[in-house]
Coordinates of C-alpha atoms and ligand atoms in Angstrom, one line a residue:
M18 CA -17.2 6.8 -18.7
I19 CA -17.1 8.5 -15.3
E20 CA -14.3 6.8 -13.6
R21 CA -11.0 5.5 -15.0
S22 CA -11.3 2.2 -13.2
K23 CA -13.7 0.5 -10.8
T24 CA -14.0 -2.6 -8.9
E25 CA -17.2 -4.6 -8.9
I26 CA -17.7 -6.9 -5.9
N27 CA -20.1 -9.7 -6.5
L28 CA -21.7 -10.5 -3.1
D29 CA -23.5 -13.5 -4.4
H30 CA -20.2 -15.1 -5.3
F31 CA -18.9 -14.3 -1.9
E32 CA -21.9 -16.0 -0.3
Y33 CA -21.6 -19.0 -2.6
N34 CA -17.9 -19.4 -1.7
L35 CA -18.5 -19.0 2.0
S36 CA -21.3 -21.5 2.2
N37 CA -19.2 -24.0 0.2
I38 CA -16.2 -23.5 2.5
L39 CA -18.3 -23.9 5.6
K40 CA -19.3 -27.4 4.6
F41 CA -15.7 -28.4 5.3
K42 CA -15.5 -27.3 8.9
N43 CA -16.3 -29.3 12.0
K44 CA -19.9 -29.2 12.9
N45 CA -19.3 -27.4 16.2
S46 CA -16.8 -24.9 14.7
R47 CA -17.7 -21.3 14.4
F48 CA -16.1 -19.1 11.8
L49 CA -14.1 -15.9 11.8
Q50 CA -14.2 -13.8 8.6
I51 CA -10.8 -12.3 7.7
V52 CA -11.3 -8.7 6.6
K53 CA -7.8 -7.4 7.0
A54 CA -6.3 -5.1 4.4
D55 CA -9.8 -3.9 3.6
A56 CA -10.9 -7.5 3.0
Y57 CA -8.1 -8.2 0.5
G58 CA -9.3 -5.2 -1.4
H59 CA -13.0 -6.1 -1.4
G60 CA -14.0 -3.6 1.3
A61 CA -14.0 -4.7 4.9
Y62 CA -17.3 -3.2 5.9
Q63 CA -19.5 -4.7 3.2
I64 CA -17.7 -8.1 3.4
A65 CA -18.1 -8.0 7.2
L66 CA -21.8 -7.3 6.9
K67 CA -22.4 -10.1 4.5
A68 CA -20.3 -12.5 6.6
I69 CA -22.1 -11.6 9.8
E70 CA -25.4 -12.2 7.9
L71 CA -24.0 -15.7 7.1
G72 CA -23.1 -16.4 10.6
A73 CA -19.6 -15.1 11.3
K74 CA -18.9 -14.9 15.0
M75 CA -15.8 -12.8 14.7
L76 CA -13.8 -10.6 12.3
G77 CA -10.1 -10.6 11.7
V78 CA -8.1 -7.4 11.0
A79 CA -4.5 -6.4 10.9
N80 CA -4.3 -3.5 13.3
S81 CA -6.4 -1.4 15.6
E82 CA -7.2 1.2 13.0
E83 CA -8.9 -1.3 10.7
G84 CA -10.9 -2.5 13.7
I85 CA -11.9 1.0 14.7
F86 CA -13.1 1.7 11.3
L87 CA -15.4 -1.2 11.4
R88 CA -16.6 0.0 14.8
Y89 CA -17.4 3.4 13.4
Q90 CA -19.5 1.8 10.8
G91 CA -21.6 0.0 13.4
I92 CA -20.0 -3.4 13.5
S93 CA -20.4 -4.7 17.0
I94 CA -19.3 -8.4 16.9
P95 CA -15.8 -9.3 18.3
I96 CA -12.9 -8.1 16.1
L97 CA -9.6 -10.0 16.5
I98 CA -6.4 -8.1 15.6
L99 CA -4.3 -10.9 14.1
S100 CA -0.8 -9.5 14.4
P101 CA 1.0 -8.3 17.5
S102 CA -0.2 -4.8 18.5
L103 CA 2.0 -1.9 19.5
E104 CA 1.9 -0.3 22.9
S105 CA 0.6 2.8 21.3
E106 CA -2.5 1.0 20.1
I107 CA -3.6 -0.1 23.6
E108 CA -5.8 2.9 24.3
D109 CA -7.8 2.4 21.1
I110 CA -8.0 -1.3 21.5
V111 CA -9.6 -0.9 24.9
N112 CA -11.9 2.0 23.9
Y113 CA -13.2 0.3 20.8
N114 CA -13.4 -3.1 22.4
L115 CA -11.1 -4.8 20.0
T116 CA -9.5 -8.2 20.8
P117 CA -5.7 -8.1 20.6
T118 CA -3.4 -11.0 20.0
I119 CA -0.9 -11.8 22.7
S120 CA 2.4 -12.8 21.2
D121 CA 4.7 -12.0 24.2
L122 CA 4.7 -11.2 27.9
I123 CA 5.8 -7.6 27.4
F124 CA 2.6 -6.6 25.7
I125 CA 0.2 -8.4 28.0
K126 CA 1.9 -6.7 31.0
K127 CA 1.5 -3.3 29.4
L128 CA -2.1 -4.1 28.5
S129 CA -3.0 -5.2 32.0
H130 CA -1.3 -2.2 33.5
Y131 CA -3.4 0.1 31.3
L132 CA -6.6 -1.8 32.1
E133 CA -5.8 -1.6 35.8
K134 CA -5.5 2.2 35.6
K135 CA -8.9 2.4 33.7
D136 CA -10.5 -0.3 35.8
K137 CA -11.5 -2.2 32.7
K138 CA -11.3 -5.7 31.3
I139 CA -10.9 -7.1 27.8
S140 CA -10.6 -10.4 26.0
V141 CA -7.5 -11.5 24.2
H142 CA -6.3 -14.5 22.1
I143 CA -2.9 -16.1 22.6
N144 CA -0.9 -16.6 19.5
I145 CA 1.4 -19.7 19.3
D146 CA 4.1 -20.0 16.6
T147 CA 3.9 -23.7 15.8
G148 CA 6.2 -23.5 12.8
M149 CA 5.1 -20.5 10.8
G150 CA 8.1 -18.7 12.2
R151 CA 6.4 -15.4 12.4
S152 CA 4.6 -13.8 15.3
G153 CA 3.5 -15.5 18.5
F154 CA 5.0 -17.5 21.5
S155 CA 7.3 -20.2 20.2
Y156 CA 5.7 -23.6 20.8
S157 CA 8.9 -25.0 22.1
N158 CA 9.1 -23.0 25.3
F159 CA 5.5 -21.9 25.6
K160 CA 4.9 -23.9 28.8
E161 CA 7.2 -21.6 30.8
N162 CA 5.1 -18.6 29.8
I163 CA 1.8 -20.0 31.0
P164 CA 2.0 -18.6 34.5
G165 CA 3.0 -15.2 33.1
I166 CA 0.0 -15.1 30.7
F167 CA -2.7 -16.4 33.0
Q168 CA -1.9 -14.2 36.0
F169 CA -3.9 -11.1 35.0
K170 CA -7.4 -10.6 36.3
N171 CA -8.4 -8.0 33.8
V172 CA -7.2 -9.9 30.8
V173 CA -9.7 -12.6 29.7
I174 CA -8.0 -15.4 27.8
E175 CA -10.8 -15.9 25.3
G176 CA -8.9 -17.8 22.6
I177 CA -5.6 -19.5 21.7
F178 CA -4.5 -19.9 18.1
S179 CA -1.8 -20.7 15.7
H180 CA -1.3 -20.2 12.0
F181 CA -0.4 -22.6 9.2
A182 CA 2.6 -22.0 7.1
A183 CA 1.7 -24.0 4.1
S184 CA -1.7 -25.6 4.5
E185 CA -2.4 -25.3 0.8
N186 CA 0.3 -27.7 -0.3
D187 CA 2.3 -29.3 2.6
K188 CA 0.2 -31.8 4.5
E189 CA 3.1 -33.3 6.4
F190 CA 4.2 -30.0 7.9
T191 CA 0.7 -28.9 8.5
D192 CA 0.0 -32.1 10.5
L193 CA 3.1 -31.4 12.6
Q194 CA 1.8 -27.9 13.3
I195 CA -1.5 -29.3 14.4
L196 CA 0.2 -31.8 16.7
R197 CA 2.4 -29.1 18.3
F198 CA -0.7 -26.9 18.8
K199 CA -2.6 -29.8 20.3
N200 CA 0.1 -30.4 22.9
I201 CA 0.1 -26.7 23.8
V202 CA -3.6 -26.7 24.3
S203 CA -3.5 -29.8 26.5
D204 CA -1.0 -28.0 28.8
L205 CA -3.3 -25.0 29.4
P206 CA -4.8 -24.5 32.9
Y207 CA -8.2 -24.3 31.3
L208 CA -9.6 -24.3 27.8
P209 CA -10.3 -20.9 26.4
K210 CA -13.6 -20.3 24.6
Y211 CA -12.0 -20.4 21.1
I212 CA -9.2 -22.7 19.9
H213 CA -8.2 -22.2 16.3
I214 CA -5.5 -22.8 13.7
A215 CA -7.1 -23.2 10.2
N216 CA -7.0 -20.6 7.5
S217 CA -8.9 -21.1 4.3
S218 CA -6.8 -23.9 2.8
G219 CA -6.4 -25.5 6.2
I220 CA -10.2 -25.9 6.4
I221 CA -10.3 -27.7 3.1
N222 CA -7.2 -29.8 3.5
M223 CA -7.0 -30.6 7.2
N224 CA -9.1 -31.7 10.1
C225 CA -8.4 -30.3 13.5
D226 CA -10.9 -32.0 15.8
F227 CA -10.0 -30.1 19.0
C228 CA -10.5 -26.7 17.4
N229 CA -13.8 -24.8 17.4
L230 CA -13.1 -21.8 15.2
V231 CA -11.8 -21.4 11.6
R232 CA -10.5 -18.3 10.0
I233 CA -11.7 -17.8 6.4
G234 CA -9.8 -15.5 4.0
I235 CA -8.7 -15.9 0.5
L236 CA -11.0 -18.8 -0.5
S237 CA -14.1 -16.7 0.4
F238 CA -13.0 -14.2 -2.3
G239 CA -12.9 -17.0 -4.8
I240 CA -9.2 -17.3 -5.2
Y241 CA -7.3 -20.6 -5.2
P242 CA -3.9 -20.2 -3.4
D243 CA -3.0 -23.6 -4.9
K244 CA -4.3 -25.3 -8.1
R245 CA -4.8 -28.6 -6.2
L246 CA -7.7 -27.1 -4.2
K247 CA -9.7 -27.0 -7.4
S248 CA -10.5 -30.6 -7.3
K249 CA -11.9 -30.2 -3.8
I250 CA -14.0 -27.1 -3.9
Y251 CA -15.5 -24.9 -6.6
L252 CA -15.2 -21.2 -6.1
K253 CA -16.3 -18.1 -8.0
P254 CA -14.1 -14.9 -8.0
V255 CA -15.8 -12.1 -6.1
M256 CA -13.8 -9.2 -7.6
R257 CA -13.9 -7.7 -11.1
F258 CA -11.6 -4.9 -11.9
I259 CA -12.3 -2.9 -15.0
S260 CA -11.1 0.2 -16.9
Y261 CA -12.0 1.7 -20.2
V262 CA -10.3 2.3 -23.5
S263 CA -9.3 6.0 -23.5
Q264 CA -7.4 6.3 -26.8
I265 CA -6.8 4.1 -29.9
K266 CA -3.7 4.5 -32.1
K267 CA -1.8 2.9 -34.9
A268 CA 1.9 2.0 -34.9
K269 CA 4.0 0.8 -37.7
N270 CA 7.1 -1.3 -38.1
G271 CA 10.0 0.3 -36.3
D272 CA 8.0 2.4 -33.8
S273 CA 8.3 1.7 -30.2
I274 CA 5.7 1.9 -27.4
G275 CA 6.2 3.1 -23.9
Y276 CA 9.1 3.7 -21.5
N277 CA 12.6 2.6 -22.5
R278 CA 11.2 1.6 -25.8
L279 CA 10.6 -1.9 -24.4
Y280 CA 8.1 -2.8 -27.0
K281 CA 9.3 -2.6 -30.6
V282 CA 6.7 -2.8 -33.3
K283 CA 7.3 -5.4 -35.9
N284 CA 4.0 -5.6 -37.8
N285 CA 1.7 -2.7 -38.1
L286 CA -0.7 -2.7 -35.2
T287 CA -3.6 -0.9 -33.6
Y288 CA -3.2 -0.3 -29.9
A289 CA -5.3 1.2 -27.2
I290 CA -4.3 3.2 -24.2
I291 CA -6.1 2.4 -21.0
P292 CA -6.0 5.2 -18.3
I293 CA -4.6 3.1 -15.5
G294 CA -1.2 1.9 -14.5
Y295 CA 0.7 0.4 -11.6
A296 CA -0.5 3.2 -9.3
D297 CA -4.0 1.8 -9.9
G298 CA -2.9 -1.6 -8.9
L299 CA -2.1 -2.9 -12.3
E300 CA 1.1 -4.8 -11.4
Y301 CA 4.2 -3.4 -13.0
L302 CA 5.7 -6.9 -13.5
L303 CA 2.9 -7.6 -16.0
S304 CA 4.6 -5.2 -18.4
D305 CA 4.8 -6.8 -21.8
K306 CA 3.5 -10.0 -20.2
G307 CA 0.0 -9.6 -19.0
F308 CA -3.4 -9.6 -20.7
V309 CA -6.7 -7.8 -20.5
M310 CA -10.0 -8.5 -22.0
I311 CA -11.9 -6.1 -24.4
N312 CA -15.2 -7.1 -25.9
Q313 CA -14.7 -10.8 -24.9
K314 CA -11.3 -10.9 -26.6
I315 CA -8.0 -11.4 -24.7
C316 CA -5.5 -8.7 -25.6
P317 CA -1.9 -8.5 -24.6
I318 CA -0.4 -5.7 -22.6
I319 CA 2.5 -4.3 -24.7
G320 CA 5.6 -2.4 -23.4
K321 CA 6.1 -1.1 -19.9
I322 CA 3.1 -0.4 -17.7
S323 CA 3.4 3.3 -16.7
M324 CA 2.2 4.8 -13.4
D325 CA -1.1 5.9 -14.9
M326 CA -1.4 4.4 -18.4
T327 CA -0.9 1.1 -20.2
A328 CA -0.8 0.1 -23.8
I329 CA -2.8 -2.8 -25.1
D330 CA -2.5 -4.5 -28.5
V331 CA -6.0 -4.4 -30.0
S332 CA -5.2 -5.4 -33.5
N333 CA -7.5 -8.5 -33.2
V334 CA -10.5 -6.9 -31.6
D335 CA -13.1 -4.4 -32.7
C336 CA -13.1 -1.7 -30.1
K337 CA -13.7 2.0 -29.6
I338 CA -13.0 4.6 -27.0
G339 CA -15.1 4.0 -23.9
D340 CA -15.2 0.2 -24.3
K341 CA -14.9 -1.7 -21.1
V342 CA -11.6 -3.4 -20.3
D343 CA -11.5 -6.3 -17.8
I344 CA -8.2 -6.3 -15.9
I345 CA -9.3 -8.9 -13.3
S346 CA -12.3 -10.8 -14.5
D347 CA -14.9 -12.8 -12.4
K348 CA -15.8 -14.8 -15.5
N349 CA -12.8 -15.4 -17.8
E350 CA -10.4 -17.8 -16.2
K351 CA -7.4 -16.3 -17.9
L352 CA -8.0 -13.2 -15.9
F353 CA -8.6 -14.7 -12.5
A354 CA -6.2 -13.2 -10.0
E355 CA -4.2 -16.4 -9.4
N356 CA -3.7 -16.9 -13.1
I357 CA -2.6 -13.3 -13.6
T358 CA -0.1 -13.5 -10.8
A359 CA 1.2 -16.8 -12.1
L360 CA 2.6 -14.9 -15.1
Y361 CA 5.1 -13.2 -13.0
K362 CA 5.4 -15.6 -10.1
G363 CA 3.5 -13.2 -7.9
N364 CA 0.9 -13.7 -5.2
P365 CA -2.8 -13.3 -5.7
Y366 CA -3.3 -12.0 -2.2
E367 CA -1.0 -9.1 -3.0
L368 CA -2.6 -8.3 -6.3
L369 CA -6.1 -8.1 -4.7
C370 CA -4.8 -5.8 -2.0
Q371 CA -3.3 -3.3 -4.4
V372 CA -6.0 -3.3 -7.0
G373 CA -8.2 -0.4 -7.3
R374 CA -6.4 2.0 -5.0
R375 CA -7.9 4.7 -7.2
A376 CA -11.1 2.9 -7.9
K377 CA -14.4 3.1 -6.3
R378 CA -16.0 -0.2 -5.4
Y379 CA -19.5 -1.2 -6.5
Y380 CA -21.3 -4.0 -4.7
F381 CA -23.7 -6.2 -6.6
S382 CA -26.2 -8.9 -5.6
N383 CA -28.7 -10.5 -8.0
N384 CA -27.2 -8.3 -10.7
K385 CA -28.4 -5.3 -8.9
L386 CA -26.2 -2.5 -7.6
L387 CA -26.5 -2.5 -3.8
S388 CA -24.1 0.2 -2.8
S389 CA -20.8 1.7 -3.6
Q390 CA -17.9 2.4 -1.5
P391 CA -16.1 5.7 -1.7
L392 CA -12.4 6.0 -2.3
L393 CA -11.8 8.4 0.6
R394 CA -13.3 6.0 3.1
R395 CA -10.0 4.2 3.2
D396 CA -8.2 7.3 4.5
F397 CA -10.8 8.6 6.7
V398 CA -10.2 7.2 10.2
S399 CA -11.0 9.6 12.9
K400 CA -9.7 9.1 16.4
D401 CA -12.5 9.6 18.7
F402 CA -16.2 10.0 19.2
N403 CA -16.4 12.3 22.2
D404 CA -18.4 15.5 21.5
E405 CA -15.3 17.5 20.7
G406 CA -14.1 14.8 18.3
L407 CA -17.4 14.7 16.7
N408 CA -17.5 18.4 16.1
K409 CA -14.1 18.1 14.5
I410 CA -15.2 15.2 12.3
I411 CA -18.3 17.1 11.3
S412 CA -16.5 20.3 10.5
T413 CA -13.7 18.5 8.7
A414 CA -16.3 16.6 6.7
I415 CA -18.2 19.7 5.9
S416 CA -15.1 21.3 4.6
Q417 CA -14.1 18.2 2.8
R418 CA -17.5 17.8 1.4
L419 CA -17.0 20.7 -0.9
K420 CA -14.5 18.6 -2.6
S421 CA -16.0 15.2 -2.2
D422 CA -19.4 13.6 -2.2
E423 CA -17.9 10.5 -0.9
I424 CA -16.7 11.8 2.5
S425 CA -20.1 13.2 3.1
S426 CA -21.6 9.7 2.6
V427 CA -19.3 8.4 5.2
I428 CA -20.5 11.1 7.6
Y429 CA -24.0 10.7 6.6
A430 CA -24.2 7.0 7.1
N431 CA -21.8 6.4 9.9
V432 CA -21.5 9.4 12.1
L433 CA -25.2 9.9 12.3
R434 CA -25.9 6.3 13.1
K435 CA -23.3 6.5 15.8
L436 CA -24.9 9.6 17.2
F437 CA -28.5 8.6 17.3
Y438 CA -28.7 4.9 17.3
D439 CA -25.6 3.4 18.8
S440 CA -25.4 5.5 21.9
D441 CA -27.7 7.0 24.4
N442 CA -26.2 10.3 23.9
Q443 CA -28.3 13.3 25.0
I444 CA -28.1 14.9 21.6
S445 CA -31.4 15.9 20.2
Y446 CA -32.3 16.7 16.7
R447 CA -35.1 18.3 14.8
S448 CA -37.1 16.6 12.2
Q449 CA -39.7 17.7 9.6
F450 CA -38.4 21.2 10.0
H451 CA -40.6 23.6 8.1
H452 CA -39.9 27.3 8.0
T453 CA -41.9 29.9 6.1
I454 CA -40.9 33.5 5.8
E455 CA -43.3 35.8 4.2
F456 CA -42.5 39.4 3.1
I457 CA -45.6 41.6 2.8
D458 CA -45.5 45.0 1.3
E459 CA -48.2 46.6 3.4
N460 CA -47.5 50.1 2.3
P461 CA -45.4 51.1 -0.6
E462 CA -44.4 54.2 1.3
N463 CA -42.8 52.1 4.1
D464 CA -39.1 51.4 3.9
F465 CA -39.7 47.9 5.4
Y466 CA -41.6 44.8 4.6
V467 CA -43.9 43.3 7.3
V468 CA -42.6 39.8 7.8
K469 CA -44.5 36.8 9.0
T470 CA -42.5 33.7 9.9
K471 CA -43.9 30.4 10.7
L472 CA -41.8 27.6 12.0
S473 CA -42.7 24.0 12.9
F474 CA -40.6 21.0 13.6
R475 CA -40.6 17.8 15.7
K476 CA -38.1 17.4 18.6
K477 CA -37.8 15.7 21.9
L478 CA -39.0 18.0 24.7
I479 CA -36.4 18.1 27.4
N480 CA -37.4 21.1 29.5
E481 CA -40.8 22.5 30.5
N482 CA -39.8 25.8 29.0
F483 CA -37.7 27.2 26.2
M484 CA -36.8 30.6 24.8
I485 CA -37.1 32.6 21.7
V486 CA -34.6 35.4 21.3
C487 CA -34.4 38.3 19.0
A488 CA -31.4 40.7 18.8
N489 CA -30.5 43.6 16.5
N490 CA -26.9 42.8 16.4
N491 CA -25.1 39.6 15.6
Q492 CA -22.9 39.6 18.6
S493 CA -25.8 39.6 21.1
L494 CA -27.5 36.8 19.2
Q495 CA -24.4 34.7 18.8
R496 CA -24.3 33.9 22.5
Y497 CA -27.5 32.1 22.1
F498 CA -26.6 30.1 19.0
L499 CA -25.5 27.0 20.9
D500 CA -27.8 27.4 23.9
P501 CA -30.0 24.3 23.9
K502 CA -32.8 26.2 25.7
V503 CA -33.3 28.5 22.7
E504 CA -35.5 27.2 20.0
Y505 CA -35.7 30.2 17.7
R506 CA -33.5 33.1 17.0
W507 CA -34.2 36.1 14.9
L508 CA -31.8 38.8 13.9
L509 CA -33.6 42.1 13.6
H510 CA -32.1 44.6 11.3
N511 CA -30.4 47.4 13.3
N512 CA -32.7 50.0 11.7
F513 CA -35.3 48.8 14.1
V514 CA -35.8 49.4 17.8
L515 CA -36.0 46.3 19.9
D516 CA -39.7 46.3 21.0
K517 CA -42.8 44.3 20.5
D518 CA -43.7 46.4 17.5
S519 CA -40.6 45.2 15.7
F520 CA -40.7 41.6 16.9
S521 CA -43.5 39.7 18.5
I522 CA -44.8 36.2 18.8
E523 CA -48.1 35.5 17.2
R524 CA -48.4 32.0 18.4
V525 CA -46.1 29.5 20.1
A526 CA -47.4 26.0 20.7
I527 CA -46.4 22.5 21.5
N528 CA -48.7 20.0 19.9
N529 CA -51.9 22.1 20.3
I530 CA -51.1 23.6 23.6
E531 CA -50.6 27.3 23.3
L532 CA -47.8 28.3 25.5
I533 CA -47.6 31.1 28.0
K534 CA -45.2 33.8 26.8
K535 CA -43.2 36.1 29.0
Y536 CA -41.3 38.9 27.3
Q537 CA -38.1 40.3 28.7
I538 CA -36.8 43.3 26.7
D539 CA -33.7 45.3 27.2
D540 CA -31.5 47.3 24.8
K541 CA -29.7 44.3 23.4
L542 CA -32.3 41.6 23.3
I543 CA -35.8 40.5 23.3
K544 CA -36.1 37.2 25.2
I545 CA -39.4 35.4 25.3
N546 CA -39.8 32.6 27.8
C547 CA -42.4 30.0 26.6
T548 CA -43.9 27.5 28.9
H549 CA -47.1 25.7 30.0
P550 CA -47.9 23.5 33.1
K551 CA -49.0 20.7 30.7
L552 CA -45.5 20.4 29.3
K553 CA -44.3 18.5 32.3
M554 CA -46.1 15.5 31.2
L555 CA -44.8 15.6 27.7
R556 CA -41.1 15.7 28.6
G557 CA -38.9 13.0 27.3
S558 CA -40.7 12.3 24.0
V559 CA -40.9 13.9 20.6
Q560 CA -43.4 16.7 20.3
E561 CA -44.6 19.0 17.5
Y562 CA -43.3 22.6 18.0
S563 CA -44.8 25.6 16.2
I564 CA -43.7 29.2 16.4
S565 CA -45.2 32.1 14.5
T566 CA -43.8 35.6 14.6
L567 CA -44.5 39.0 13.2
T568 CA -41.5 41.3 12.5
K569 CA -40.0 43.7 9.9
Y570 CA -37.3 43.7 7.3
P571 CA -35.8 46.7 5.6
K572 CA -36.6 46.9 1.9
N573 CA -33.1 48.1 1.1
S574 CA -31.3 45.2 2.8
H575 CA -31.6 42.9 -0.2
Q576 CA -30.5 40.0 1.7
L577 CA -32.0 37.5 4.2
S578 CA -30.2 34.5 5.7
V579 CA -31.9 31.5 7.3
Y580 CA -29.7 29.2 9.3
I581 CA -30.1 25.6 10.4
N582 CA -28.0 25.3 13.5
E583 CA -29.1 22.0 14.9
I584 CA -28.9 18.7 13.3
T585 CA -32.0 18.3 11.3
K586 CA -33.7 15.5 9.6
S587 CA -35.5 16.8 6.5
F588 CA -36.4 20.4 6.1
Q589 CA -38.4 22.8 3.9
I590 CA -37.8 26.5 3.9
E591 CA -40.1 28.8 2.0
F592 CA -39.7 32.4 1.1
I593 CA -42.9 34.2 0.0
Y594 CA -42.4 37.6 -1.4
P595 CA -44.3 40.4 -3.3
E596 CA -44.4 39.7 -7.0
N597 CA -42.3 42.7 -7.9
L598 CA -39.2 41.1 -6.2
T599 CA -37.1 38.6 -8.1
P600 CA -35.0 36.9 -5.4
E601 CA -32.2 34.5 -6.0
I602 CA -31.0 32.0 -3.5
V603 CA -27.7 30.6 -2.4
P604 CA -27.9 27.4 -0.4
I605 CA -25.0 26.5 1.8
F606 CA -25.6 22.9 2.8
A607 CA -23.8 20.4 4.8
G608 CA -25.4 17.0 4.5
K609 CA -25.5 14.2 2.1
T610 CA -26.4 16.5 -0.8
K611 CA -24.9 19.9 -1.2
F612 CA -27.8 21.1 -3.3
P613 CA -31.3 20.9 -1.9
K614 CA -34.3 20.8 -4.1
I615 CA -35.4 24.3 -5.2
N616 CA -38.8 25.2 -6.4
K617 CA -39.5 28.7 -7.6
T618 CA -42.8 30.2 -8.6
K619 CA -43.7 33.9 -9.2
N620 CA -44.0 34.7 -5.5
K621 CA -42.4 31.9 -3.7
I622 CA -39.2 30.0 -3.5
S623 CA -39.2 26.7 -1.7
V624 CA -36.1 24.9 -0.7
S625 CA -36.2 21.4 0.6
S626 CA -34.3 18.2 1.3
Q627 CA -35.1 14.7 0.4
I628 CA -37.4 12.9 2.7
D629 CA -35.5 11.8 5.9
E630 CA -32.3 13.4 4.8
W631 CA -30.0 14.7 7.6
I632 CA -28.7 18.3 7.5
F633 CA -25.8 19.4 9.6
P634 CA -25.5 22.6 11.6
N635 CA -24.0 25.6 9.8
S636 CA -26.3 24.9 6.9
G637 CA -28.4 27.7 5.6
I638 CA -29.9 29.7 2.8
V639 CA -29.2 33.2 1.7
F640 CA -32.1 34.9 -0.1
S641 CA -31.0 38.0 -2.0
Y642 CA -33.7 40.2 -3.5
Ligands
LIG706 C1 -4.6 -13.6 6.9 C2 -4.7 -14.6 7.9 C3 -5.7 -15.7 7.7 C4 -6.4 -15.9 6.4 O1 -5.6 -16.7 5.6 P1 -6.3 -17.2 4.2 O2 -5.2 -18.0 3.6 O3 -6.5 -16.0 3.4 O4 -7.5 -17.9 4.5 C5 -5.9 -16.5 8.8 N1 -5.2 -16.4 9.9 C6 -4.3 -15.4 10.1 C7 -3.6 -15.3 11.4 C8 -4.0 -14.5 9.1 O5 -3.2 -13.5 9.3

């Protein structure tokens, strides 16, 4: 048992449900997958991916933040914000190309004003209240608003929609809503691209022939909002929520269990404590009422559910500590979300949204684990992706990473994709970085080792020349840390004088072209300019760099640090030393894994990443000897 609870998301069930639902829509209708509230607790990103694979043309979210988060993760199809947006969200909506809903004239005016300032254009959908009595222009006086809505050049009316109040069980009222909507649509100066009204139940129960988009939510997750739908469509629950038995106890007649002594023991019983409570999404109203399943047996929840713990009567089941406990099952009907919520007249939508707030999600297809979704993901929404913002994200992530593997996965997968694949940013990175540092004890009398370094990596060649710098104090070198023209920096110990005798380049090459070196030495720095006329032709594409140097290191320093200060894709750093040394290493890594692979033999330590793994700047290794 690693986690106290987890949710398992069966993507095959999701696919099964979705394809069944789609059979009910008009032939010419497209579909929008609802992923608001993290896809009803199933994980917006993974659900979005699957839905897009199955043909979704649009996604539906609750607010700009949910939309931005999908954008960060590389989702590029249109994202509709279903509820009215606030003025404060306009900037994000525009920057992340989200599609807001227009529910009144005030918002569309503010939006247009902002767009004008920025000289931009976006698409919107008009929301009509045809009887839901919630957001949107009221159907009764919508006509008067038409000139106001359609007057803006920079606001493209891409869609118009309404929402059913009771499509799962009130056909008469739903028909009336459709009629009201139809009248509105016929009044429009032109037909927007998308006209839509049906939610999940509406797709199954109704037919709206003038609509060309449906919005699919709850049914795709395998939940029936009304029992009567069961005779029309077969669905499979997508979510399973499980925990584990953490303690087993006995109670006897007269004992009580839990807060306020709600449960009074009448017959001797065995009960189990499970390590989750209402804070984990186990609904409080299920206290003394709900059930769980342990080893295929349904067992009652006894007494009050606590914030973090719950008692289960296990008198009738063989169980031991560590056994799985199904809270929401994707197999046993008694533990389907809608049947659990029926016990307390609750709402399955709500139960799904709150489940697993402390649980990691695991995605399955074909009984194979595809991916898992970290917990922190849900809190980690960063505001922008300009360079400064990125630096902040990276540095925050690096500091967070010490506490969390999960946040680093977010960075790893999302930020890097954003950086290198989704934009034509001029950021370059190194790959196949290989650095060898060899200490040679040429003369036992010497107080220094002769050091040979060898560096090779692949990187896009931007300029026809680059520099190698060597300084004997940190301050002088620091100025060159972020200089993109410098490919190699070496900090010479301050015991040594800055000259060619202490630091020199043995060879510097791009591919097999040996470059022309020009030394420039002063009292603070050795600067070596490296270039070749042939480099002109190689600019703009990835080339193989190699740099070999000859230098010195004091024997009594006992410490050597190697930094990676550019984003790097896979590395190997080797330290070769005389056999009488017994160095230790301390890796400081920012990347997907904190601990690189370390291989030690009697005269060599080799530190390397996984193949193709990204490493962030400020990573490094300290060798102490
Ligand atoms: C949530 C939502 C839906 C999805 O409803 P389901 O009953 O889950 O299918 C559709 N449309 C709008 C506007 C919504 O807010």
